PDB file of C-alpha atoms in Angstrom:
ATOM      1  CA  UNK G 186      -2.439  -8.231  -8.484  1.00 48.00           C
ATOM      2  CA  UNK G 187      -4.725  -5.624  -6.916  1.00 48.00           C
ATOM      3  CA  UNK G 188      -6.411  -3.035  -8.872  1.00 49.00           C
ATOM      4  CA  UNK G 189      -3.894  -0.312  -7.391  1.00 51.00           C
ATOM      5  CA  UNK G 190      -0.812  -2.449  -8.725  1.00 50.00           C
ATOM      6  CA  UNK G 191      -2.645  -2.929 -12.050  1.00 54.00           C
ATOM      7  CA  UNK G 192      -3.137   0.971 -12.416  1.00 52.00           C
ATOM      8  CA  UNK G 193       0.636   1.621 -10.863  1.00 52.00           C
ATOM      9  CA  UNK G 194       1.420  -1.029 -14.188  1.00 53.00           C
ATOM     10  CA  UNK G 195      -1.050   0.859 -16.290  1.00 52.00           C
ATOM     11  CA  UNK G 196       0.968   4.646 -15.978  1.00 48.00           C
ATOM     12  CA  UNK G 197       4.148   2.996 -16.985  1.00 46.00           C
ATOM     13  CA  UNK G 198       2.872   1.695 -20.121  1.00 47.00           C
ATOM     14  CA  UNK G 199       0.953   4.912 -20.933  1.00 45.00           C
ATOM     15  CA  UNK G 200       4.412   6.731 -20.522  1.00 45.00           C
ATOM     16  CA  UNK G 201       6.003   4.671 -22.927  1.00 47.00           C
ATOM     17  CA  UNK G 202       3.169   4.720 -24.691  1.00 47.00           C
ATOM     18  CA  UNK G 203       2.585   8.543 -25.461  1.00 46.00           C
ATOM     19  CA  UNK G 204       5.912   9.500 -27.292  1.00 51.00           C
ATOM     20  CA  UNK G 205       5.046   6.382 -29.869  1.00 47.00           C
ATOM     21  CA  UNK G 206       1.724   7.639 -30.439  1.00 45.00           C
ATOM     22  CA  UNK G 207       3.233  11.188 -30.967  1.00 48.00           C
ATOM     23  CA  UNK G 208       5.763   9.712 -34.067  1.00 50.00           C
ATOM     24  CA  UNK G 209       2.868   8.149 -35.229  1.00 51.00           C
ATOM     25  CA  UNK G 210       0.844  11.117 -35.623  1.00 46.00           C
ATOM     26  CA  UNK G 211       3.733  13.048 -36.774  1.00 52.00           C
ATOM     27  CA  UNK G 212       4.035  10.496 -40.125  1.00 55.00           C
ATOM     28  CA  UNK G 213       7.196   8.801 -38.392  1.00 53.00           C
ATOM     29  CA  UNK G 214       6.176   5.060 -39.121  1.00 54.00           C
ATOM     30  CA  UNK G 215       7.810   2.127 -36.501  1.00 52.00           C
ATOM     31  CA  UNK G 216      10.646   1.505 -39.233  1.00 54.00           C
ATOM     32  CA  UNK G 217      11.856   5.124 -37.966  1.00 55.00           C
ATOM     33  CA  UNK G 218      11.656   4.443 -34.746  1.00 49.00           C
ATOM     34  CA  UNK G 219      15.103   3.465 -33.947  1.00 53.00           C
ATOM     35  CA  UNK G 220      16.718   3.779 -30.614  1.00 47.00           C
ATOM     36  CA  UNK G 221      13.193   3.793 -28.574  1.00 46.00           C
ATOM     37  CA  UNK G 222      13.970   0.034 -29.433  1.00 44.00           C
ATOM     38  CA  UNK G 223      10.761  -1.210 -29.107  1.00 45.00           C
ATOM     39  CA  UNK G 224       8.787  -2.957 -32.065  1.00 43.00           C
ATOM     40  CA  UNK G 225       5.535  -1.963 -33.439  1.00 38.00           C
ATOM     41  CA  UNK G 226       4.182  -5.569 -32.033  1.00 40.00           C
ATOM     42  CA  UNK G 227       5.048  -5.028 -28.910  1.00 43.00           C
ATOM     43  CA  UNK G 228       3.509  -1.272 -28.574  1.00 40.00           C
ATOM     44  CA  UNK G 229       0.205  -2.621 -29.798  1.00 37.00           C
ATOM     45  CA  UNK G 230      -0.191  -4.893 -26.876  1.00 41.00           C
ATOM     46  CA  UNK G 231       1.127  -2.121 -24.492  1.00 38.00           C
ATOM     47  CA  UNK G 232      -2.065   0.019 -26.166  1.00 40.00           C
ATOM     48  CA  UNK G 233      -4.207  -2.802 -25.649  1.00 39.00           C
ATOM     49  CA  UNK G 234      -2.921  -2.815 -21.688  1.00 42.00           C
ATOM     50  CA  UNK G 235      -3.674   0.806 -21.414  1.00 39.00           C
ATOM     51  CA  UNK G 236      -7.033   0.380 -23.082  1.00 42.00           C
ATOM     52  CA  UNK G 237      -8.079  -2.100 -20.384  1.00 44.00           C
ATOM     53  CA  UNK G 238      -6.550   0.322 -17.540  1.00 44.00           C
ATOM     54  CA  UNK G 239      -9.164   0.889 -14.793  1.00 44.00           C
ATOM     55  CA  UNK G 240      -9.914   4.353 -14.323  1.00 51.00           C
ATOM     56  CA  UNK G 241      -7.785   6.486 -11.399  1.00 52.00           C
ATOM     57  CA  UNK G 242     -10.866   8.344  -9.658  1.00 70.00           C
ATOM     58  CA  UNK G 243     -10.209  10.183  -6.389  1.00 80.00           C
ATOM     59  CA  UNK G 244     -11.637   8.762  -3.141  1.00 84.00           C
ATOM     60  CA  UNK G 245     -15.156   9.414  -2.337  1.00 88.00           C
ATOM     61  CA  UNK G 246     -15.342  12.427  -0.170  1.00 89.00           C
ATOM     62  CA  UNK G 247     -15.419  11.027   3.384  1.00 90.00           C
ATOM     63  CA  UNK G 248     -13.671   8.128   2.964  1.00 91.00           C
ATOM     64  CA  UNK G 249     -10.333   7.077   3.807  1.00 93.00           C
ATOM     65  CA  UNK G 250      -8.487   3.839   3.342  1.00 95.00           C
ATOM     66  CA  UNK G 251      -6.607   1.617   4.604  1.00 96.00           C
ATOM     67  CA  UNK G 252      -4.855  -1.988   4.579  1.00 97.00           C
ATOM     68  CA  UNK G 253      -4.681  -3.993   8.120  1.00 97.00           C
ATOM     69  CA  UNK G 254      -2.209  -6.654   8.637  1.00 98.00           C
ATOM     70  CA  UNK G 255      -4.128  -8.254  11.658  1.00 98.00           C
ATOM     71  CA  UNK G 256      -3.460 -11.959  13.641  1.00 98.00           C
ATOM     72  CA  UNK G 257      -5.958 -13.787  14.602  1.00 98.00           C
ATOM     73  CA  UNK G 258      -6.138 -16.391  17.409  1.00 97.00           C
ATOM     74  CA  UNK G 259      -4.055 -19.289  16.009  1.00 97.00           C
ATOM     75  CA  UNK G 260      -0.992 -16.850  14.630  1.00 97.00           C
ATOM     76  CA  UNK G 261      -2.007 -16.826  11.410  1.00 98.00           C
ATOM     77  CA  UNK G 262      -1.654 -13.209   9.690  1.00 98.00           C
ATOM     78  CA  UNK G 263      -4.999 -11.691   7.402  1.00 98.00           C
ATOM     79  CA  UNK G 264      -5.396  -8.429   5.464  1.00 98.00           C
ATOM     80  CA  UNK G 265      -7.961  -6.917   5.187  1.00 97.00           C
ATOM     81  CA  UNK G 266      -9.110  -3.486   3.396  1.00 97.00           C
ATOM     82  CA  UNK G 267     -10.683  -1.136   5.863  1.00 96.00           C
ATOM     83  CA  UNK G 268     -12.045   2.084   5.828  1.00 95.00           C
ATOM     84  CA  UNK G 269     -11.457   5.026   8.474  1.00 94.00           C
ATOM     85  CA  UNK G 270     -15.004   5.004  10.687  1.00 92.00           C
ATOM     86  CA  UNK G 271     -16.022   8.106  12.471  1.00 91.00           C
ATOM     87  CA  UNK G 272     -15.148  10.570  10.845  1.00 93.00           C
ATOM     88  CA  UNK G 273     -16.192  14.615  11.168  1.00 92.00           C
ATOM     89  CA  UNK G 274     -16.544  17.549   9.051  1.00 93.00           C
ATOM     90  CA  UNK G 275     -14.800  20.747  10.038  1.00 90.00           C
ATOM     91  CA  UNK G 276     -13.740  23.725   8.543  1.00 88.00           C
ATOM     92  CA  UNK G 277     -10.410  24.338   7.448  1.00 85.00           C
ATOM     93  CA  UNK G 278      -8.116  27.087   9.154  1.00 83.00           C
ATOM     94  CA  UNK G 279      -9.099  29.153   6.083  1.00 80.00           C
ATOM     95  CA  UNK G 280     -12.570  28.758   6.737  1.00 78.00           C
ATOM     96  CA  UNK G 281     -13.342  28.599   3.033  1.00 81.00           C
ATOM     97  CA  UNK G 282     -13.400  24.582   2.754  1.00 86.00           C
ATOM     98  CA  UNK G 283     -14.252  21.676   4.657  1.00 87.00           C
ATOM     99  CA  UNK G 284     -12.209  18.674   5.824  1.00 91.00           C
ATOM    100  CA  UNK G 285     -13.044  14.891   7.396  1.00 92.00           C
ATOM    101  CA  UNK G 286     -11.167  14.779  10.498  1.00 92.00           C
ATOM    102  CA  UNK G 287     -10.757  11.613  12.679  1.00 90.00           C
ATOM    103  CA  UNK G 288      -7.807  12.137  15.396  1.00 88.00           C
ATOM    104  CA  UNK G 289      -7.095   8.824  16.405  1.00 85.00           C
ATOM    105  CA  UNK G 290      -4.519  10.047  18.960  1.00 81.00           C
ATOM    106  CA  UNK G 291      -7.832  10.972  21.677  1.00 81.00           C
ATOM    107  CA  UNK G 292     -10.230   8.193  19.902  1.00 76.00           C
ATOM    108  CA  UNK G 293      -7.889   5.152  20.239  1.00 79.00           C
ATOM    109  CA  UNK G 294      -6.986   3.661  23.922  1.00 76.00           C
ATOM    110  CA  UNK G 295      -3.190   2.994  24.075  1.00 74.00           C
ATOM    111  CA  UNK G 296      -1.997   4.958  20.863  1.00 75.00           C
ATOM    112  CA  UNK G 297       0.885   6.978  21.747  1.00 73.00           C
ATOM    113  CA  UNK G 298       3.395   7.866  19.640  1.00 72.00           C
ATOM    114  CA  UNK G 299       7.011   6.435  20.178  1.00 78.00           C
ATOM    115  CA  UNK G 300       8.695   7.167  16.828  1.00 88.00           C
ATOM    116  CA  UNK G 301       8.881   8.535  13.174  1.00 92.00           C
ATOM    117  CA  UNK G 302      10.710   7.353  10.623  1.00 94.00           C
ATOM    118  CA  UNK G 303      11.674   7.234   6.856  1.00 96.00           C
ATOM    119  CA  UNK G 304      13.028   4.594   5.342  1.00 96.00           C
ATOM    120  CA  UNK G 305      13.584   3.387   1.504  1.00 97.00           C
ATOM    121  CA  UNK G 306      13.265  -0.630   1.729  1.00 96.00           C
ATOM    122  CA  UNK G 307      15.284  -2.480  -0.922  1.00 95.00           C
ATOM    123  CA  UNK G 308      14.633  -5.989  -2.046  1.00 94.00           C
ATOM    124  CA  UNK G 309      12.930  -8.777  -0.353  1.00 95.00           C
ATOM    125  CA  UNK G 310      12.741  -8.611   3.764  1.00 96.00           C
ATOM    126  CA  UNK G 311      11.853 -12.333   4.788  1.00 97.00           C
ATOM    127  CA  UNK G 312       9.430 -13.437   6.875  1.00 97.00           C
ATOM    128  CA  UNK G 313       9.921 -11.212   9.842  1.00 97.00           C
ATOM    129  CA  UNK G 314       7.830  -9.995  12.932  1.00 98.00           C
ATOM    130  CA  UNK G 315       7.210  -6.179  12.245  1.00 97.00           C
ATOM    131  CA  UNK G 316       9.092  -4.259  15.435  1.00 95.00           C
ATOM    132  CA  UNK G 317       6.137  -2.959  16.791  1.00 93.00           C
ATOM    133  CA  UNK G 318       2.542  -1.555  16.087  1.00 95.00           C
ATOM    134  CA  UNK G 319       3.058   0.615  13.498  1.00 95.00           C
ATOM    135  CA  UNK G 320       1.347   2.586  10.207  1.00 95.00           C
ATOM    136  CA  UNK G 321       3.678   2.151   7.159  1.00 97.00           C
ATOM    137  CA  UNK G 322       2.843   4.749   4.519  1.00 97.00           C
ATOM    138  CA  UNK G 323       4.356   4.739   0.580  1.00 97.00           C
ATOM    139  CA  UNK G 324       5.816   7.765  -0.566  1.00 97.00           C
ATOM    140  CA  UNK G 325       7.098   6.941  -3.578  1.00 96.00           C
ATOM    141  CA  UNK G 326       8.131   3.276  -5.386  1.00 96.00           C
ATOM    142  CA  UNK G 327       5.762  -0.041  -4.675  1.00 96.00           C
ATOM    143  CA  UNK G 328       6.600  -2.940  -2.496  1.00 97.00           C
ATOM    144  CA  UNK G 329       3.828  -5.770  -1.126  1.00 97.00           C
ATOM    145  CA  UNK G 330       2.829  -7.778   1.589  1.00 98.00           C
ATOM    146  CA  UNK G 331       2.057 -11.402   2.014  1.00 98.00           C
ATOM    147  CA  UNK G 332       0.495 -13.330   4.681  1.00 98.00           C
ATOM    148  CA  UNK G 333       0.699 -16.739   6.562  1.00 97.00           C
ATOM    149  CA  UNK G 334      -2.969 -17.578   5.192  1.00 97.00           C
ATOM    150  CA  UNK G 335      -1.830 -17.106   1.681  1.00 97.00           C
ATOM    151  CA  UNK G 336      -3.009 -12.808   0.980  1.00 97.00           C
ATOM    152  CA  UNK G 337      -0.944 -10.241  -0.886  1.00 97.00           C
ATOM    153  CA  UNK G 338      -1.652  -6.544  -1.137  1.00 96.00           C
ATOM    154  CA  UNK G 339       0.635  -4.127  -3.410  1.00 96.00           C
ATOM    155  CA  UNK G 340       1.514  -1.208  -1.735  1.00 96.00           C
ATOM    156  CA  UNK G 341       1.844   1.813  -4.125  1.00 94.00           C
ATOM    157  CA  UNK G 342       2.289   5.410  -3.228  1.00 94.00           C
ATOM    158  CA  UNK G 343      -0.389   7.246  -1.130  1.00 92.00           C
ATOM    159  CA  UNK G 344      -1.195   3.247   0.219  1.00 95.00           C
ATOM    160  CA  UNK G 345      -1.215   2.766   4.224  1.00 95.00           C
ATOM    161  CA  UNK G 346      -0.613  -0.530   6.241  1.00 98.00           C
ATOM    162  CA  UNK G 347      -1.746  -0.670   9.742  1.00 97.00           C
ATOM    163  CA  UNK G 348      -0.050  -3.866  11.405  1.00 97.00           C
ATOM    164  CA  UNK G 349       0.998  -5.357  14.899  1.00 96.00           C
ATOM    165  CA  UNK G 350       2.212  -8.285  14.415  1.00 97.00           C
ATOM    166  CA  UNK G 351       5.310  -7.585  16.309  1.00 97.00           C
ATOM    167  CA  UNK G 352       7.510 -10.244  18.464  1.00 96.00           C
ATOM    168  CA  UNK G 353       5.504  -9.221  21.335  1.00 95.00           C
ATOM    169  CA  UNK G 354       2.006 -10.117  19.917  1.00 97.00           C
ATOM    170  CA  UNK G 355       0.172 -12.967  22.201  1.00 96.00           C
ATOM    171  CA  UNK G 356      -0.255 -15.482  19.271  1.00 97.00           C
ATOM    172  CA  UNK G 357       4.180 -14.983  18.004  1.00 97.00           C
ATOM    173  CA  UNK G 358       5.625 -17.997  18.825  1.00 97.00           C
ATOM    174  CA  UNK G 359       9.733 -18.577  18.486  1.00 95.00           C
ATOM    175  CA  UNK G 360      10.942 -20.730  15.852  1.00 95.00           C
ATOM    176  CA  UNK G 361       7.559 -20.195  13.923  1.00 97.00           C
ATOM    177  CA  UNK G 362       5.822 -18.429  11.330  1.00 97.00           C
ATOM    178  CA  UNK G 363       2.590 -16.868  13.952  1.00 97.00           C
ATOM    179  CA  UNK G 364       2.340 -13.495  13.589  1.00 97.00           C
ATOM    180  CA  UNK G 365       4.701 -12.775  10.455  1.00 98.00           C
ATOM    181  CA  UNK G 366       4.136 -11.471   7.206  1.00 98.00           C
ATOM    182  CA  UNK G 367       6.977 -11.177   4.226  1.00 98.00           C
ATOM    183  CA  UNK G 368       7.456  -8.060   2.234  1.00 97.00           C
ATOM    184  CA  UNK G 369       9.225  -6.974  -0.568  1.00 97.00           C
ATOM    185  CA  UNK G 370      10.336  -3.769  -2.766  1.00 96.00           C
ATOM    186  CA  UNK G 371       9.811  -3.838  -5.960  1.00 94.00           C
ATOM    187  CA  UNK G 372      12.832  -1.607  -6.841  1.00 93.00           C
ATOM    188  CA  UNK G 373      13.582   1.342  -4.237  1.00 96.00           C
ATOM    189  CA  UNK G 374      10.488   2.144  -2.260  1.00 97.00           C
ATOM    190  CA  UNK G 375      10.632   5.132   0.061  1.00 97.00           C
ATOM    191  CA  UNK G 376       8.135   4.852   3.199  1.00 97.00           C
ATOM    192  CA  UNK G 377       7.278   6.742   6.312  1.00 97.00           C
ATOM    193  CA  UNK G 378       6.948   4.551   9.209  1.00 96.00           C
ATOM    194  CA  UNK G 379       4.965   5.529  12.371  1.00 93.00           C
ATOM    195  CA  UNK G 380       4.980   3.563  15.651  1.00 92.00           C
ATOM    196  CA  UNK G 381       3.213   2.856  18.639  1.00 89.00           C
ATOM    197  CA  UNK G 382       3.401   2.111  22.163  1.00 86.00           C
ATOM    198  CA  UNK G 383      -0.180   0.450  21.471  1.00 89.00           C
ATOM    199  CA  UNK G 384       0.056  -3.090  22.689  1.00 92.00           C
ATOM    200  CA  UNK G 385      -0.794  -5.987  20.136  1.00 95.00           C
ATOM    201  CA  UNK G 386      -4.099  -7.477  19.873  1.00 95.00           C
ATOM    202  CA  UNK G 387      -5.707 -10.728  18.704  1.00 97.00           C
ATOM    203  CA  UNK G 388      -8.214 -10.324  15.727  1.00 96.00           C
ATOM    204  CA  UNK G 389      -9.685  -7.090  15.482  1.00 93.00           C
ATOM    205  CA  UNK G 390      -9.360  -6.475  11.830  1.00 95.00           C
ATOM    206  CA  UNK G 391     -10.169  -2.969  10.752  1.00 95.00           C
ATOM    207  CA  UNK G 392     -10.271  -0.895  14.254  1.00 92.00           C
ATOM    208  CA  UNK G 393     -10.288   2.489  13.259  1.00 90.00           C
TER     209      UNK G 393
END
């Protein structure tokens, strides 16, 4: 799993973690512990998982992420982690702050905005064309993607997918796997979903 998922893994043991550690220090051995229903055996390897848990540092100023779901020539479907090029420093509205700006509305040929959407996905969506270009952002929940050539990427909150592989790429062909990718929730994920009249491309990973 990617370092994200393993962090996403890491908060949910510290939270059961923390109230444990608090009946501890309190004098209440495990014997006591009761209804938590957990055993003392099974809390010290949860410690031992949140020992090893890689730090959560915010991104390094000027730099924003991304994860592109991109086809290359013979169909087959890549990701690859990107970072957001070009961007500028301006001033917030305030004027007391600064902010990197990149508006890829005017810097991008062909992106125009069709449609917004939110959407919680549930379960397992099969391999499937997405229905056009589009930016899928997490809000809240996980869910991952896998490719034809054998990636995966976890997809927690604050994560964004840029893909195209939609029916109308040049490489799709009917009947096949070219240009899909399989996804799945892992429980309720709620997303916003942004497309684009932006036509598909071949190869091209990380364009913005």
């Amino acid at each position: 799993p990617s370092t994200m998922f393993r962090a996403a893994m890491c908060r949910t043991a510290m939270r059961r973690l923390l109230p444990l550690l608090a009946l501890s220090y309190a004098g209440i051995g495990p014997a006591a512990w009761g209804e938590i229903g957990v055993t003392w055996q099974e809390e010290i390897g949860t410690q031992k998982d949140a020992a090893s848990c890689p730090e959560q540092t915010p991104p390094a100023a000027g730099q924003i992420s991304y994860v592109h779901l991109w086809v290359d020539q013979d169909g087959e479907t890549h990701l690859a982690d990107c970072t957001v090029s070009e961007l500028t420093v301006k001033k917030l509205p305030g004027g007391e702050s600064a902010q990197y700006v990149r508006n890829l509305f005017d810097t991008i040929p062909g992106l125009n905005t069709s449609s917004v959407i939110v959407t919680q996905q549930l379960g397992p969506n099969p391999w499937h064309h997405c229905p056009q270009t589009q930016f899928v952002i997490t809000l809240s929940g996980m869910w991952f993607v896998n490719t034809t050539d054998g990636d995966q990427r976890y997809l927690p909150p604050g994560t964004w997918l840029f893909q195209d592989d939609s029916p109308k790429h040049p490489a799709a062909v009917p009947g096949t796997r070219k240009a899909m990718h399989y996804s799945e929730a892992i429980g309720p994920c709620n997303q916003m979903v942004v497309q684009w009249d932006k036509a598909p491309v071949i190869g091209h990973p990380c364009p913005f």
